[in-house]
Amino acid sequence: MSALDRRAGWVFANDTDIAPVQFTQAPYTPWSDNHTWAAYGVPSPLIMSWPDLHFHTQFLTADNTDPRVFRRAGVTTALAAYEIADAGAAEAWTIAADVASRSAHRLDEIANRASHRIVSGDRVRPDAADTERVAARAHQELRYAALRDQHAVASVRSLIAAGDRPALDGEITALGNHLQTRAEQAAARLDLALRMTRQGDEQS
């Protein structure tokens, strides 16, 4: 990004209004058209505007769309593509570290969310089978998220020139191993919440 003209400023600086626009990163889900490309290993992020009153309805016509949304999506996509295409070893390492950091937080959130459901659900609706299902699904989600993000971290190797890869290969591998450890720690906390809930049920 440093190669861009500094005079460009903020890409939306000339907009005539201050629209409530916020770019938010959301976890990947296999429900959109981009999943087909991702299944073949092609990077395929989805950039969309939400909420959309006419999403997936017959009213989603040209007159019900906002050209500014297309412009923002186009500028964002172009800048992301430029940053990836222009990335060297230092940029690739920064991307890998950022992905790993966000992944570690996401793994913790998966375990914490499930733990809260197990504990609070046990008080509101004491159904042991339901807590078991919550725990099993969370374990599955942890395994999937950890594996997916490990692959994402490893994929930055493709951005690094062959001659520079040996210098970063160990660090990239260490990031992947760290994510596996974080997933195992998150799973252990989840199991602890489940055991404590079971003990409480037995005592009552």
XYZ file of N, CA and C in Angstrom, residues 32-190:
477
model
N -22.500 -18.990 0.207
C -22.584 -18.057 -0.912
C -21.908 -18.622 -2.155
N -22.099 -17.921 -3.272
C -21.580 -18.405 -4.546
C -20.061 -18.532 -4.551
N -19.385 -17.714 -3.751
C -17.924 -17.765 -3.755
C -17.393 -19.080 -3.190
N -18.255 -19.856 -2.539
C -17.817 -21.139 -1.981
C -17.325 -22.082 -3.078
N -17.912 -21.983 -4.270
C -17.502 -22.861 -5.369
C -16.031 -22.654 -5.706
N -15.605 -21.392 -5.781
C -14.198 -21.106 -6.061
C -13.314 -21.542 -4.900
N -13.761 -21.262 -3.688
C -12.958 -21.626 -2.517
C -12.744 -23.132 -2.440
N -13.740 -23.908 -2.877
C -13.622 -25.366 -2.840
C -12.490 -25.864 -3.726
N -12.137 -25.073 -4.749
C -11.032 -25.431 -5.642
C -9.727 -24.735 -5.255
N -9.716 -24.127 -4.080
C -8.498 -23.494 -3.599
C -8.234 -22.116 -4.153
N -9.229 -21.513 -4.798
C -9.066 -20.170 -5.351
C -9.529 -19.150 -4.311
N -8.678 -18.213 -3.913
C -9.110 -17.193 -2.940
C -10.349 -16.469 -3.443
N -11.390 -16.428 -2.636
C -12.658 -15.869 -3.116
C -13.424 -15.200 -1.985
N -12.939 -14.064 -1.510
C -13.689 -13.357 -0.462
C -14.999 -12.808 -1.010
N -15.962 -12.703 -0.147
C -17.260 -12.143 -0.503
C -17.352 -10.740 0.079
N -17.601 -9.760 -0.777
C -17.792 -8.381 -0.330
C -19.222 -7.999 -0.660
N -19.984 -7.671 0.360
C -21.389 -7.365 0.142
C -21.835 -6.241 1.072
N -23.004 -5.705 0.784
C -23.578 -4.641 1.594
C -24.738 -5.210 2.400
N -24.747 -4.888 3.680
C -25.791 -5.426 4.553
C -26.142 -4.408 5.626
N -27.401 -4.259 5.986
C -28.561 -5.037 5.528
C -29.027 -4.617 4.139
N -29.682 -5.531 3.461
C -30.197 -5.294 2.118
C -31.671 -5.689 2.109
N -32.524 -4.697 1.974
C -33.964 -4.928 2.054
C -34.453 -5.907 0.990
N -33.822 -5.872 -0.193
C -34.316 -6.677 -1.312
C -33.419 -7.873 -1.626
N -32.587 -8.267 -0.690
C -31.634 -9.350 -0.916
C -32.358 -10.648 -1.287
N -31.944 -11.250 -2.411
C -32.499 -12.520 -2.889
C -34.017 -12.460 -3.096
N -34.491 -11.331 -3.590
C -35.912 -11.212 -3.929
C -36.029 -10.690 -5.356
N -37.253 -10.724 -5.888
C -37.486 -10.225 -7.240
C -37.382 -8.707 -7.320
N -37.285 -8.051 -6.162
C -37.184 -6.592 -6.145
C -35.741 -6.092 -6.217
N -34.789 -7.020 -6.293
C -33.389 -6.615 -6.384
C -33.072 -6.270 -7.841
N -33.559 -5.121 -8.257
C -33.378 -4.635 -9.623
C -32.457 -3.423 -9.610
N -32.057 -2.985 -10.795
C -31.084 -1.896 -10.902
C -31.545 -0.637 -10.185
N -32.833 -0.332 -10.270
C -33.318 0.903 -9.651
C -33.352 0.816 -8.127
N -33.197 -0.376 -7.577
C -33.175 -0.531 -6.120
C -31.765 -0.755 -5.584
N -30.772 -0.476 -6.393
C -29.386 -0.602 -5.949
C -28.755 0.779 -5.834
N -27.683 0.854 -5.082
C -26.982 2.115 -4.857
C -25.613 2.034 -5.532
N -25.344 2.873 -6.527
C -24.050 2.830 -7.217
C -22.865 2.991 -6.268
N -23.070 3.693 -5.150
C -21.969 3.887 -4.209
C -21.532 2.570 -3.586
N -22.474 1.650 -3.419
C -22.132 0.347 -2.860
C -21.200 -0.404 -3.809
N -21.516 -0.363 -5.106
C -20.664 -1.026 -6.092
C -19.283 -0.374 -6.137
N -19.268 0.946 -6.027
C -17.988 1.654 -6.065
C -17.128 1.278 -4.862
N -17.735 1.280 -3.692
C -16.973 0.942 -2.486
C -16.456 -0.488 -2.547
N -17.313 -1.395 -3.006
C -16.882 -2.787 -3.124
C -15.761 -2.913 -4.149
N -15.880 -2.178 -5.264
C -14.854 -2.238 -6.297
C -13.524 -1.683 -5.830
N -13.566 -0.537 -5.143
C -12.332 0.064 -4.635
C -11.682 -0.847 -3.596
N -12.490 -1.386 -2.707
C -11.962 -2.269 -1.667
C -11.324 -3.510 -2.277
N -11.995 -4.103 -3.255
C -11.461 -5.293 -3.918
C -10.163 -4.983 -4.648
N -10.138 -3.839 -5.351
C -8.941 -3.467 -6.102
C -7.751 -3.228 -5.177
N -7.984 -2.550 -4.061
C -6.900 -2.286 -3.120
C -6.380 -3.580 -2.495
N -7.300 -4.485 -2.161
C -6.877 -5.767 -1.591
C -6.066 -6.566 -2.608
N -6.530 -6.582 -3.858
C -5.812 -7.311 -4.907
C -4.429 -6.706 -5.138
N -4.361 -5.373 -5.121
C -3.074 -4.706 -5.320
C -2.109 -5.035 -4.191
N -2.612 -5.013 -2.960
C -1.746 -5.287 -1.814
C -1.195 -6.707 -1.871
N -2.045 -7.661 -2.251
C -1.597 -9.051 -2.341
C -0.603 -9.221 -3.489
N -0.922 -8.619 -4.648
C -0.050 -8.768 -5.814
C 1.314 -8.126 -5.586
N 1.351 -7.060 -4.794
C 2.591 -6.320 -4.575
C 3.341 -6.793 -3.331
N 2.809 -7.814 -2.666
C 3.395 -8.250 -1.396
C 4.745 -8.920 -1.602
N 5.661 -8.598 -0.702
C 6.938 -9.281 -0.640
C 7.002 -10.100 0.630
N 8.203 -10.480 1.036
C 8.356 -11.326 2.220
C 7.836 -10.634 3.476
N 8.154 -9.349 3.639
C 7.729 -8.635 4.846
C 6.212 -8.520 4.905
N 5.590 -8.181 3.767
C 4.132 -8.059 3.741
C 3.463 -9.408 3.963
N 4.036 -10.460 3.378
C 3.472 -11.799 3.549
C 3.504 -12.216 5.015
N 4.609 -11.910 5.683
C 4.709 -12.249 7.100
C 3.682 -11.474 7.916
N 3.481 -10.206 7.592
C 2.491 -9.398 8.301
C 1.089 -9.969 8.107
N 0.783 -10.380 6.877
C -0.529 -10.973 6.597
C -0.705 -12.267 7.391
N 0.326 -13.109 7.404
C 0.245 -14.378 8.130
C 0.032 -14.145 9.622
N 0.771 -13.190 10.182
C 0.640 -12.902 11.609
C -0.741 -12.346 11.936
N -1.278 -11.519 11.039
C -2.607 -10.948 11.256
C -3.676 -12.034 11.205
N -3.567 -12.928 10.222
C -4.524 -14.034 10.114
C -4.461 -14.916 11.360
N -3.255 -15.210 11.826
C -3.095 -16.069 13.003
C -3.677 -15.410 14.248
N -3.468 -14.107 14.384
C -3.992 -13.393 15.547
C -5.515 -13.413 15.567
N -6.116 -13.134 14.423
C -7.579 -13.149 14.340
C -8.122 -14.561 14.546
N -7.394 -15.539 14.048
C -7.831 -16.924 14.204
C -7.822 -17.339 15.668
N -6.768 -16.966 16.395
C -6.691 -17.319 17.814
C -7.874 -16.734 18.576
N -8.215 -15.493 18.261
C -9.373 -14.869 18.906
C -10.658 -15.605 18.535
N -10.782 -15.992 17.264
C -11.983 -16.688 16.806
C -12.125 -18.046 17.505
N -11.030 -18.759 17.683
C -11.076 -20.056 18.362
C -11.545 -19.894 19.807
N -11.036 -18.866 20.478
C -11.478 -18.601 21.849
C -12.966 -18.276 21.890
N -13.431 -17.504 20.916
C -14.841 -17.122 20.881
C -15.742 -18.336 20.676
N -15.309 -19.270 19.844
C -16.102 -20.484 19.617
C -16.283 -21.246 20.926
N -15.176 -21.438 21.654
C -15.242 -22.175 22.917
C -16.035 -21.408 23.967
N -15.828 -20.099 24.053
C -16.534 -19.301 25.057
C -18.037 -19.280 24.801
N -18.408 -19.126 23.537
C -19.831 -19.086 23.194
C -20.514 -20.408 23.553
N -19.861 -21.516 23.221
C -20.434 -22.823 23.534
C -20.478 -23.060 25.041
N -19.440 -22.629 25.749
C -19.411 -22.808 27.204
C -20.556 -22.059 27.868
N -20.819 -20.844 27.410
C -21.938 -20.071 27.957
C -23.266 -20.774 27.687
N -23.399 -21.329 26.496
C -24.642 -22.039 26.176
C -24.809 -23.269 27.055
N -23.718 -23.969 27.301
C -23.787 -25.177 28.127
C -24.177 -24.824 29.559
N -23.529 -23.806 30.116
C -23.776 -23.443 31.515
C -25.151 -22.805 31.685
N -25.471 -21.808 30.871
C -26.757 -21.133 31.019
C -27.901 -22.024 30.576
N -27.677 -22.821 29.538
C -28.722 -23.723 29.072
C -29.061 -24.776 30.096
N -28.062 -25.163 30.885
C -28.306 -26.169 31.910
C -29.255 -25.638 32.976
N -29.206 -24.328 33.241
C -30.100 -23.755 34.245
C -31.496 -23.521 33.681
N -31.532 -23.039 32.434
C -32.821 -22.700 31.842
C -33.558 -23.936 31.354
N -32.821 -24.825 30.688
C -33.433 -26.031 30.140
C -32.500 -27.204 30.409
N -32.625 -27.829 31.559
C -31.688 -28.892 31.953
C -31.854 -30.151 31.108
N -31.281 -30.133 29.938
C -31.357 -31.264 29.025
C -29.932 -31.702 28.709
N -29.504 -32.812 29.295
C -28.122 -33.262 29.137
C -27.787 -33.527 27.680
N -28.743 -34.089 26.946
C -28.493 -34.398 25.539
C -28.211 -33.133 24.743
N -28.905 -32.036 25.097
C -28.709 -30.781 24.381
C -27.322 -30.217 24.642
N -26.853 -30.263 25.888
C -25.514 -29.764 26.192
C -24.452 -30.608 25.495
N -24.706 -31.897 25.375
C -23.761 -32.763 24.663
C -23.693 -32.373 23.186
N -24.831 -32.047 22.606
C -24.846 -31.637 21.200
C -24.118 -30.312 21.008
N -24.324 -29.392 21.941
C -23.637 -28.099 21.863
C -22.127 -28.303 21.924
N -21.684 -29.150 22.846
C -20.251 -29.406 22.993
C -19.682 -30.099 21.758
N -20.410 -31.083 21.239
C -19.925 -31.815 20.064
C -19.809 -30.894 18.855
N -20.801 -30.030 18.676
C -20.758 -29.102 17.544
C -19.607 -28.107 17.694
N -19.382 -27.638 18.917
C -18.292 -26.690 19.150
C -16.937 -27.341 18.874
N -16.784 -28.595 19.274
C -15.538 -29.308 18.986
C -15.322 -29.425 17.474
N -16.387 -29.730 16.767
C -16.291 -29.835 15.312
C -15.924 -28.487 14.698
N -16.535 -27.433 15.208
C -16.252 -26.093 14.696
C -14.814 -25.683 14.994
N -14.316 -26.047 16.164
C -12.932 -25.735 16.517
C -11.958 -26.436 15.578
N -12.213 -27.709 15.315
C -11.319 -28.456 14.418
C -11.329 -27.860 13.018
N -12.525 -27.530 12.534
C -12.648 -26.971 11.189
C -11.961 -25.607 11.094
N -12.234 -24.735 12.070
C -11.665 -23.387 12.036
C -10.147 -23.428 12.140
N -9.632 -24.280 13.017
C -8.179 -24.367 13.184
C -7.511 -24.861 11.905
N -8.081 -25.900 11.301
C -7.493 -26.445 10.077
C -7.564 -25.434 8.939
N -8.717 -24.779 8.795
C -8.883 -23.781 7.736
C -7.889 -22.644 7.901
N -7.737 -22.152 9.133
C -6.851 -21.014 9.355
C -5.383 -21.411 9.259
N -5.064 -22.653 9.598
C -3.691 -23.125 9.397
C -3.351 -23.126 7.904
N -4.296 -23.561 7.089
C -4.083 -23.532 5.640
C -3.962 -22.091 5.140
N -4.764 -21.199 5.718
C -4.711 -19.795 5.310
C -3.349 -19.191 5.624
N -2.827 -19.487 6.812
C -1.503 -18.981 7.185
C -0.441 -19.549 6.250
N -0.519 -20.848 5.989
C 0.481 -21.481 5.122
C 0.424 -20.950 3.697
N -0.746 -20.481 3.271
C -0.909 -20.040 1.885
C -0.101 -18.791 1.559
N 0.343 -18.045 2.574
C 1.115 -16.834 2.276
C 2.471 -17.178 1.669
N 2.869 -18.434 1.765
C 4.129 -18.830 1.124
C 4.097 -18.543 -0.375
N 2.902 -18.603 -0.962
C 2.793 -18.358 -2.400
C 3.073 -16.903 -2.756
N 3.060 -16.011 -1.760
C 3.346 -14.601 -2.010
C 4.835 -14.288 -1.918
N 5.609 -15.245 -1.445
C 7.029 -15.009 -1.186
C 7.863 -15.604 -2.312
N 8.834 -14.861 -2.762
C 9.745 -15.367 -3.787
C 10.450 -16.613 -3.269
N 10.704 -17.549 -4.166
C 11.276 -18.843 -3.769
C 12.551 -18.676 -2.958
N 13.363 -17.713 -3.319
C 14.621 -17.524 -2.612
C 14.463 -17.006 -1.198
N 13.323 -16.357 -0.917
C 13.095 -15.790 0.412
C 12.311 -16.715 1.332
N 11.762 -17.791 0.797
C 10.902 -18.657 1.605
C 11.616 -19.339 2.761
N 12.840 -19.849 2.579
C 13.485 -20.540 3.708
C 13.607 -19.674 4.959
N 13.775 -18.359 4.781
C 13.958 -17.478 5.935
C 12.692 -17.370 6.777
N 11.528 -17.544 6.156
C 10.265 -17.393 6.877
C 9.529 -18.709 7.085
N 10.016 -19.770 6.490
C 9.291 -21.036 6.540
C 9.088 -21.514 7.973
N 10.126 -21.402 8.795
C 10.014 -21.844 10.180
C 9.003 -21.030 10.965
N 8.989 -19.703 10.743
C 8.055 -18.838 11.460
C 6.612 -19.112 11.051
N 6.400 -19.355 9.762
C 5.047 -19.647 9.286
C 4.561 -20.980 9.845
N 5.452 -21.965 9.879
C 5.100 -23.257 10.476
C 4.778 -23.096 11.950
N 5.546 -22.256 12.648
C 5.306 -22.027 14.077
C 3.943 -21.384 14.309
N 3.539 -20.480 13.426
C 2.215 -19.868 13.559
C 1.121 -20.923 13.432
N 1.280 -21.825 12.473
C 0.297 -22.894 12.307
C 0.234 -23.797 13.522
N 1.394 -24.131 14.077
C 1.427 -24.964 15.282
C 0.792 -24.243 16.468
N 1.005 -22.937 16.531
C 0.409 -22.147 17.609
C -1.115 -22.194 17.540
N -1.657 -22.130 16.331
C -3.110 -22.193 16.179
C -3.643 -23.551 16.614
N -2.906 -24.608 16.311
C -3.329 -25.933 16.748
C -3.351 -26.014 18.271
N -2.335 -25.431 18.904
C -2.286 -25.414 20.369
C -3.443 -24.609 20.946
N -3.735 -23.460 20.337
C -4.850 -22.637 20.820
C -6.174 -23.371 20.682
N -6.335 -24.119 19.599
C -7.561 -24.891 19.414
C -7.686 -25.965 20.484
N -6.584 -26.619 20.812
C -6.604 -27.654 21.847
C -6.898 -27.049 23.215
N -6.344 -25.877 23.496
C -6.619 -25.204 24.766
C -8.085 -24.782 24.855
N -8.618 -24.278 23.745
C -10.027 -23.880 23.724
C -10.925 -25.095 23.937
N -10.570 -26.217 23.316
C -11.351 -27.445 23.486
C -11.298 -27.926 24.930
N -10.142 -27.771 25.573
C -10.008 -28.191 26.970
C -10.894 -27.342 27.878
N -10.967 -26.034 27.613
C -11.847 -25.173 28.413
C -13.309 -25.552 28.209
N -13.641 -25.903 26.992
C -15.005 -26.334 26.689
C -15.340 -27.616 27.448
